[in-house]
GROMACS .gro file of C-alpha atoms in nm:
model
  338
    1MET     CA    1   9.971  10.754  13.198
    2SER     CA    2   9.862  10.862  12.850
    3LYS     CA    3   9.552  10.709  12.704
    4ALA     CA    4   9.556  10.497  12.394
    5PRO     CA    5   9.447  10.664  12.069
    6ASP     CA    6   9.080  10.636  11.983
    7GLU     CA    7   8.994  10.300  11.838
    8ARG     CA    8   8.802  10.283  11.513
    9ARG     CA    9   8.561   9.990  11.517
   10GLU     CA   10   8.295   9.851  11.287
   11GLY     CA   11   7.969   9.921  11.469
   12SER     CA   12   7.772   9.701  11.705
   13ALA     CA   13   7.878   9.374  11.543
   14ALA     CA   14   8.237   9.437  11.647
   15ALA     CA   15   8.179   9.390  12.019
   16ALA     CA   16   8.039   9.041  11.974
   17ARG     CA   17   8.244   8.946  11.671
   18GLY     CA   18   8.361   8.637  11.851
   19ARG     CA   19   8.723   8.633  11.744
   20ALA     CA   20   8.796   8.549  12.100
   21GLY     CA   21   8.467   8.368  12.121
   22ALA     CA   22   8.574   8.087  11.897
   23ARG     CA   23   8.872   8.054  12.122
   24GLY     CA   24   8.629   8.026  12.409
   25ALA     CA   25   8.463   7.735  12.236
   26GLU     CA   26   8.790   7.546  12.244
   27GLY     CA   27   8.939   7.639  12.573
   28GLY     CA   28   8.676   7.813  12.781
   29ALA     CA   29   8.565   8.175  12.788
   30ARG     CA   30   8.810   8.443  12.878
   31PRO     CA   31   8.737   8.612  13.214
   32ALA     CA   32   8.656   8.980  13.210
   33ARG     CA   33   8.941   9.217  13.277
   34GLY     CA   34   8.890   9.501  13.518
   35GLY     CA   35   8.982   9.863  13.450
   36ALA     CA   36   9.082  10.046  13.135
   37ARG     CA   37   9.323   9.886  12.892
   38GLU     CA   38   9.655  10.069  12.891
   39PRO     CA   39   9.936  10.053  12.636
   40ARG     CA   40  10.184   9.780  12.709
   41ASP     CA   41  10.525   9.881  12.832
   42GLY     CA   42  10.840   9.762  12.662
   43ALA     CA   43  10.727   9.717  12.304
   44LYS     CA   44  11.053   9.546  12.219
   45SER     CA   45  11.161   9.222  12.382
   46PRO     CA   46  11.417   8.956  12.291
   47LEU     CA   47  11.286   8.668  12.087
   48SER     CA   48  11.220   8.348  12.275
   49PRO     CA   49  11.382   8.024  12.154
   50GLU     CA   50  11.046   7.921  12.008
   51LEU     CA   51  11.012   8.248  11.814
   52LEU     CA   52  11.368   8.210  11.688
   53LYS     CA   53  11.277   7.865  11.558
   54GLN     CA   54  10.966   8.008  11.389
   55LEU     CA   55  11.176   8.282  11.234
   56ARG     CA   56  11.422   8.031  11.093
   57ARG     CA   57  11.144   7.806  10.960
   58ILE     CA   58  10.976   8.100  10.792
   59GLU     CA   59  11.306   8.210  10.638
   60ILE     CA   60  11.379   7.867  10.491
   61ARG     CA   61  11.025   7.806  10.368
   62THR     CA   62  10.958   8.145  10.210
   63GLN     CA   63  11.299   8.166  10.044
   64ARG     CA   64  11.230   7.831   9.880
   65LEU     CA   65  10.882   7.941   9.773
   66ALA     CA   66  11.018   8.267   9.630
   67ASN     CA   67  11.275   8.072   9.429
   68GLU     CA   68  11.060   7.782   9.313
   69GLN     CA   69  10.699   7.895   9.286
   70LEU     CA   70  10.708   8.271   9.230
   71SER     CA   71  11.036   8.297   9.040
   72GLY     CA   72  10.985   8.521   8.737
   73SER     CA   73  10.624   8.605   8.821
   74TYR     CA   74  10.715   8.891   9.053
   75SER     CA   75  10.948   9.076   8.815
   76SER     CA   76  10.712   9.032   8.520
   77VAL     CA   77  10.413   9.200   8.684
   78PHE     CA   78  10.568   9.466   8.908
   79LYS     CA   79  10.738   9.744   8.719
   80GLY     CA   80  10.985  10.002   8.841
   81GLN     CA   81  10.972  10.379   8.799
   82GLY     CA   82  10.987  10.371   8.418
   83LEU     CA   83  11.280  10.487   8.205
   84SER     CA   84  11.597  10.665   8.312
   85PHE     CA   85  11.840  10.851   8.086
   86ARG     CA   86  12.171  10.672   8.017
   87GLU     CA   87  12.357  10.848   7.732
   88VAL     CA   88  12.346  11.030   7.400
   89ARG     CA   89  12.477  10.854   7.090
   90ALA     CA   90  12.477  10.898   6.714
   91TYR     CA   91  12.150  10.826   6.540
   92GLN     CA   92  12.120  10.480   6.383
   93PRO     CA   93  11.864  10.364   6.127
   94GLY     CA   94  11.555  10.241   6.309
   95ASP     CA   95  11.597  10.471   6.612
   96ASP     CA   96  11.281  10.646   6.730
   97VAL     CA   97  11.295  11.004   6.600
   98ARG     CA   98  11.109  11.118   6.912
   99TRP     CA   99  11.430  11.069   7.109
  100ILE     CA  100  11.650  11.289   6.890
  101ASP     CA  101  11.843  11.538   7.105
  102TRP     CA  102  11.815  11.848   6.891
  103ASN     CA  103  12.061  12.056   7.093
  104VAL     CA  104  12.340  11.798   7.067
  105SER     CA  105  12.254  11.730   6.703
  106ALA     CA  106  12.289  12.099   6.619
  107ARG     CA  107  12.629  12.123   6.789
  108MET     CA  108  12.761  11.804   6.625
  109SER     CA  109  12.604  11.874   6.284
  110GLU     CA  110  12.458  11.523   6.275
  111PRO     CA  111  12.162  11.359   6.449
  112PHE     CA  112  12.207  11.222   6.800
  113VAL     CA  113  11.949  11.040   7.009
  114LYS     CA  114  11.893  11.000   7.380
  115VAL     CA  115  11.924  10.644   7.511
  116PHE     CA  116  11.708  10.531   7.802
  117VAL     CA  117  11.710  10.216   8.012
  118GLU     CA  118  11.430  10.066   8.217
  119GLU     CA  119  11.458  10.166   8.579
  120ARG     CA  120  11.378   9.830   8.733
  121GLU     CA  121  11.438   9.930   9.095
  122MET     CA  122  11.122   9.941   9.299
  123THR     CA  123  11.020   9.982   9.661
  124VAL     CA  124  10.791   9.731   9.831
  125MET     CA  125  10.617   9.855  10.145
  126LEU     CA  126  10.456   9.613  10.388
  127VAL     CA  127  10.172   9.765  10.591
  128VAL     CA  128  10.097   9.505  10.858
  129ASP     CA  129   9.812   9.507  11.110
  130ALA     CA  130   9.960   9.404  11.446
  131SER     CA  131   9.639   9.443  11.648
  132GLN     CA  132   9.527   9.180  11.895
  133SER     CA  133   9.271   9.034  11.654
  134GLU     CA  134   9.564   8.917  11.441
  135GLN     CA  135   9.659   8.674  11.719
  136PHE     CA  136   9.339   8.484  11.648
  137GLY     CA  137   9.342   8.186  11.415
  138THR     CA  138   9.313   7.813  11.373
  139ARG     CA  139   9.521   7.567  11.571
  140ARG     CA  140   9.759   7.552  11.275
  141ALA     CA  141   9.828   7.922  11.230
  142SER     CA  142   9.731   8.258  11.375
  143LYS     CA  143   9.671   8.554  11.146
  144ALA     CA  144   9.991   8.709  11.279
  145ARG     CA  145  10.192   8.403  11.180
  146VAL     CA  146  10.035   8.398  10.833
  147ALA     CA  147  10.101   8.772  10.799
  148ALA     CA  148  10.468   8.716  10.880
  149GLU     CA  149  10.495   8.440  10.618
  150ILE     CA  150  10.324   8.648  10.350
  151ALA     CA  151  10.548   8.944  10.431
  152ALA     CA  152  10.853   8.719  10.414
  153LEU     CA  153  10.753   8.575  10.076
  154CYS     CA  154  10.690   8.921   9.929
  155SER     CA  155  11.018   9.047  10.077
  156PHE     CA  156  11.236   8.765   9.945
  157SER     CA  157  11.072   8.799   9.602
  158ALA     CA  158  11.154   9.171   9.612
  159ILE     CA  159  11.520   9.142   9.707
  160LYS     CA  160  11.574   8.875   9.440
  161ASN     CA  161  11.499   9.161   9.199
  162ASN     CA  162  11.719   9.408   9.390
  163ASP     CA  163  11.414   9.597   9.516
  164ARG     CA  164  11.395   9.764   9.853
  165VAL     CA  165  11.159   9.655  10.131
  166GLY     CA  166  11.011   9.870  10.408
  167LEU     CA  167  10.765   9.809  10.691
  168VAL     CA  168  10.482   9.996  10.862
  169LEU     CA  169  10.370   9.791  11.164
  170ALA     CA  170  10.055   9.937  11.313
  171THR     CA  171   9.792   9.896  11.581
  172GLU     CA  172   9.611  10.205  11.712
  173ALA     CA  173   9.948  10.373  11.672
  174ILE     CA  174  10.250  10.318  11.450
  175GLU     CA  175  10.433  10.046  11.639
  176LYS     CA  176  10.735  10.020  11.412
  177LEU     CA  177  10.859  10.196  11.101
  178VAL     CA  178  11.142  10.028  10.910
  179PRO     CA  179  11.279  10.236  10.620
  180PRO     CA  180  11.314  10.056  10.285
  181LYS     CA  181  11.645   9.880  10.226
  182ARG     CA  182  11.784   9.584  10.035
  183GLY     CA  183  11.944   9.258  10.142
  184ASP     CA  184  11.873   8.933  10.322
  185LYS     CA  185  11.969   9.071  10.663
  186HIS     CA  186  11.725   9.357  10.622
  187VAL     CA  187  11.445   9.118  10.525
  188MET     CA  188  11.516   8.908  10.833
  189ARG     CA  189  11.486   9.220  11.045
  190VAL     CA  190  11.148   9.297  10.888
  191ILE     CA  191  11.020   8.945  10.957
  192ARG     CA  192  11.159   8.956  11.311
  193GLU     CA  193  10.973   9.281  11.380
  194ILE     CA  194  10.644   9.136  11.258
  195LEU     CA  195  10.681   8.805  11.439
  196GLY     CA  196  10.839   8.916  11.766
  197HIS     CA  197  10.720   9.270  11.830
  198GLU     CA  198  10.510   9.319  12.145
  199PRO     CA  199  10.248   9.582  12.049
  200ARG     CA  200  10.188   9.872  12.284
  201TYR     CA  201   9.820   9.883  12.195
  202THR     CA  202   9.559   9.624  12.103
  203GLY     CA  203   9.322   9.797  11.860
  204THR     CA  204   9.343   9.888  11.493
  205ASN     CA  205   9.374  10.221  11.312
  206LEU     CA  206   9.423  10.139  10.944
  207LYS     CA  207   9.357  10.502  10.856
  208LEU     CA  208   9.672  10.605  11.042
  209ALA     CA  209   9.872  10.319  10.889
  210LEU     CA  210   9.773  10.420  10.535
  211GLU     CA  211   9.838  10.788  10.601
  212THR     CA  212  10.183  10.694  10.729
  213LEU     CA  213  10.248  10.494  10.412
  214VAL     CA  214  10.172  10.801  10.200
  215LYS     CA  215  10.404  11.017  10.411
  216VAL     CA  216  10.706  10.788  10.428
  217ALA     CA  217  10.702  10.636  10.077
  218LYS     CA  218  10.792  10.934   9.863
  219ARG     CA  219  10.811  10.748   9.533
  220ARG     CA  220  10.543  10.524   9.390
  221SER     CA  221  10.571  10.185   9.559
  222VAL     CA  222  10.398   9.850   9.570
  223ALA     CA  223  10.223   9.834   9.908
  224PHE     CA  224  10.095   9.506  10.049
  225VAL     CA  225   9.840   9.594  10.321
  226ILE     CA  226   9.807   9.280  10.535
  227SER     CA  227   9.511   9.282  10.776
  228ASP     CA  228   9.178   9.122  10.857
  229PHE     CA  229   9.026   9.463  10.774
  230PHE     CA  230   8.794   9.457  11.074
  231ALA     CA  231   8.869   9.825  11.138
  232ALA     CA  232   8.648  10.109  11.019
  233GLY     CA  233   8.703  10.461  10.894
  234PHE     CA  234   8.996  10.391  10.662
  235GLU     CA  235   8.815  10.413  10.328
  236ARG     CA  236   8.930  10.764  10.231
  237ALA     CA  237   9.286  10.695  10.344
  238LEU     CA  238   9.289  10.381  10.129
  239SER     CA  239   9.164  10.580   9.830
  240LEU     CA  240   9.438  10.842   9.873
  241ALA     CA  241   9.706  10.577   9.922
  242SER     CA  242   9.598  10.386   9.611
  243ALA     CA  243   9.614  10.706   9.405
  244LYS     CA  244   9.986  10.735   9.486
  245HIS     CA  245  10.090  10.371   9.525
  246ASP     CA  246  10.010  10.028   9.384
  247VAL     CA  247   9.812   9.909   9.687
  248ILE     CA  248   9.736   9.539   9.723
  249PRO     CA  249   9.502   9.453  10.015
  250VAL     CA  250   9.577   9.110  10.160
  251MET     CA  251   9.273   9.015  10.368
  252LEU     CA  252   9.338   8.751  10.633
  253VAL     CA  253   9.035   8.534  10.707
  254ASP     CA  254   8.990   8.262  10.964
  255PRO     CA  255   8.704   8.015  10.903
  256ARG     CA  256   8.576   8.080  11.255
  257ASP     CA  257   8.550   8.455  11.191
  258GLU     CA  258   8.218   8.401  11.018
  259GLU     CA  259   8.067   8.118  11.223
  260LEU     CA  260   7.962   8.146  11.585
  261PRO     CA  261   7.996   7.802  11.749
  262ASP     CA  262   7.703   7.656  11.944
  263VAL     CA  263   7.845   7.622  12.296
  264GLY     CA  264   7.552   7.758  12.497
  265LEU     CA  265   7.605   8.063  12.718
  266ALA     CA  266   7.955   8.195  12.663
  267ALA     CA  267   8.147   8.506  12.759
  268PHE     CA  268   8.321   8.663  12.462
  269GLU     CA  269   8.605   8.908  12.493
  270ASP     CA  270   8.686   9.145  12.210
  271LEU     CA  271   9.060   9.092  12.163
  272GLU     CA  272   9.113   9.458  12.076
  273THR     CA  273   8.894   9.651  12.323
  274GLY     CA  274   8.880   9.404  12.612
  275GLU     CA  275   8.500   9.447  12.621
  276GLU     CA  276   8.316   9.135  12.734
  277VAL     CA  277   7.963   9.027  12.652
  278VAL     CA  278   7.769   8.711  12.743
  279VAL     CA  279   7.599   8.555  12.442
  280ASP     CA  280   7.363   8.259  12.412
  281THR     CA  281   7.532   8.082  12.123
  282GLY     CA  282   7.265   7.813  12.142
  283ASP     CA  283   7.015   8.065  12.004
  284ARG     CA  284   7.007   8.008  11.629
  285ALA     CA  285   6.884   8.362  11.568
  286VAL     CA  286   7.196   8.496  11.741
  287ARG     CA  287   7.422   8.277  11.529
  288ASP     CA  288   7.236   8.374  11.210
  289HIS     CA  289   7.260   8.744  11.295
  290TYR     CA  290   7.630   8.711  11.365
  291ARG     CA  291   7.691   8.525  11.038
  292ALA     CA  292   7.493   8.784  10.840
  293SER     CA  293   7.683   9.072  11.003
  294MET     CA  294   8.019   8.919  10.920
  295ARG     CA  295   7.921   8.840  10.563
  296LYS     CA  296   7.802   9.198  10.516
  297LEU     CA  297   8.137   9.322  10.644
  298ARG     CA  298   8.319   9.101  10.394
  299SER     CA  299   8.086   9.215  10.115
  300ASP     CA  300   8.141   9.582  10.201
  301ARG     CA  301   8.518   9.532  10.191
  302ASP     CA  302   8.496   9.353   9.856
  303LYS     CA  303   8.287   9.637   9.711
  304LEU     CA  304   8.536   9.895   9.839
  305PHE     CA  305   8.833   9.718   9.682
  306LYS     CA  306   8.644   9.680   9.354
  307LYS     CA  307   8.541  10.046   9.354
  308LEU     CA  308   8.906  10.149   9.393
  309ALA     CA  309   9.017   9.893   9.131
  310LEU     CA  310   9.250   9.721   9.377
  311ASP     CA  311   9.388   9.370   9.330
  312ALA     CA  312   9.269   9.228   9.662
  313VAL     CA  313   9.391   8.892   9.786
  314VAL     CA  314   9.201   8.674  10.035
  315VAL     CA  315   9.415   8.438  10.243
  316LYS     CA  316   9.257   8.187  10.481
  317THR     CA  317   9.447   8.071  10.787
  318GLY     CA  318   9.526   7.703  10.774
  319GLU     CA  319   9.538   7.707  10.392
  320SER     CA  320   9.815   7.783  10.145
  321PHE     CA  321   9.889   8.153  10.113
  322VAL     CA  322  10.101   8.091   9.803
  323THR     CA  323   9.808   8.004   9.575
  324PRO     CA  324   9.623   8.338   9.620
  325LEU     CA  325   9.947   8.531   9.558
  326ARG     CA  326  10.027   8.322   9.253
  327ASP     CA  327   9.675   8.386   9.123
  328LEU     CA  328   9.732   8.759   9.178
  329PHE     CA  329  10.049   8.753   8.968
  330ALA     CA  330   9.870   8.553   8.697
  331ARG     CA  331   9.584   8.807   8.679
  332ARG     CA  332   9.830   9.090   8.642
  333ALA     CA  333  10.032   8.907   8.381
  334ARG     CA  334   9.717   8.853   8.172
  335ARG     CA  335   9.634   9.224   8.186
  336ILE     CA  336   9.987   9.317   8.076
  337ARG     CA  337   9.968   9.085   7.775
  338ARG     CA  338   9.642   9.239   7.651
   0.00000   0.00000   0.00000
């Protein structure tokens, strides 16, 4: 059996990050798993009745949000490919002389100008982290569930403006690639893939996901990269992707990502590597070190996004994801008006 691609992790803090550990505080520590972790067979499986209900709830909720709360904001801040040529017509007073078609004017012995229209059509690409750490979250919502809702909201906003939507679903490998298309049915397929796909691998390779985005999206697109950004080694790929596309990092954060609970001795399993470590969570120094490591990781990510001039969005599980997106649109609208 082939081995999984090499996993890119964030140094020593990753092994004891405690994404599974906070779960252990609620329901007991996960037992260690023997042997190497292999890719899962059968990446595609039919949706359970519960997942179908979730899919329907997400559809209803995000369509309403797209219509009521983000209506108009999306189209005003995301532009298409620019201007496209429509026709040549006789010059009229007030026309911009820069658009005079001199060849046609010479043939017709009078001035003619080129007429352009705004090419509104745009492609929205969703780059979604489907690694095992995305299954972690509060009792109310896992990161995967929040990612699906954010993707749905962005997708429904896009198709309302006749834009196309595509998907790159990634773990250590590219799990699913959905070419950009329009229409409600296509959006439902995208959401279904995010919500119901059974990943073959458990780790994260954002570098590969971003490189795939650059390869498959030939024209400049708006790319929402939805992840907790726990992976490492993707910085150059993000820089290259942002040079070609309008990249918007959407960082998913769970409150328990940054706080190690005091539950005494506890076995923590890294949800992506399967590695287990026993930690004395009662030791304040351990908890302080963990908190400092996680805050440094967040700070490093913030600095990276700022360096690349990216409009990053932070979404916390258990809280509204609409407000951060609405704030994003407002920031962009203010810049356009300047």
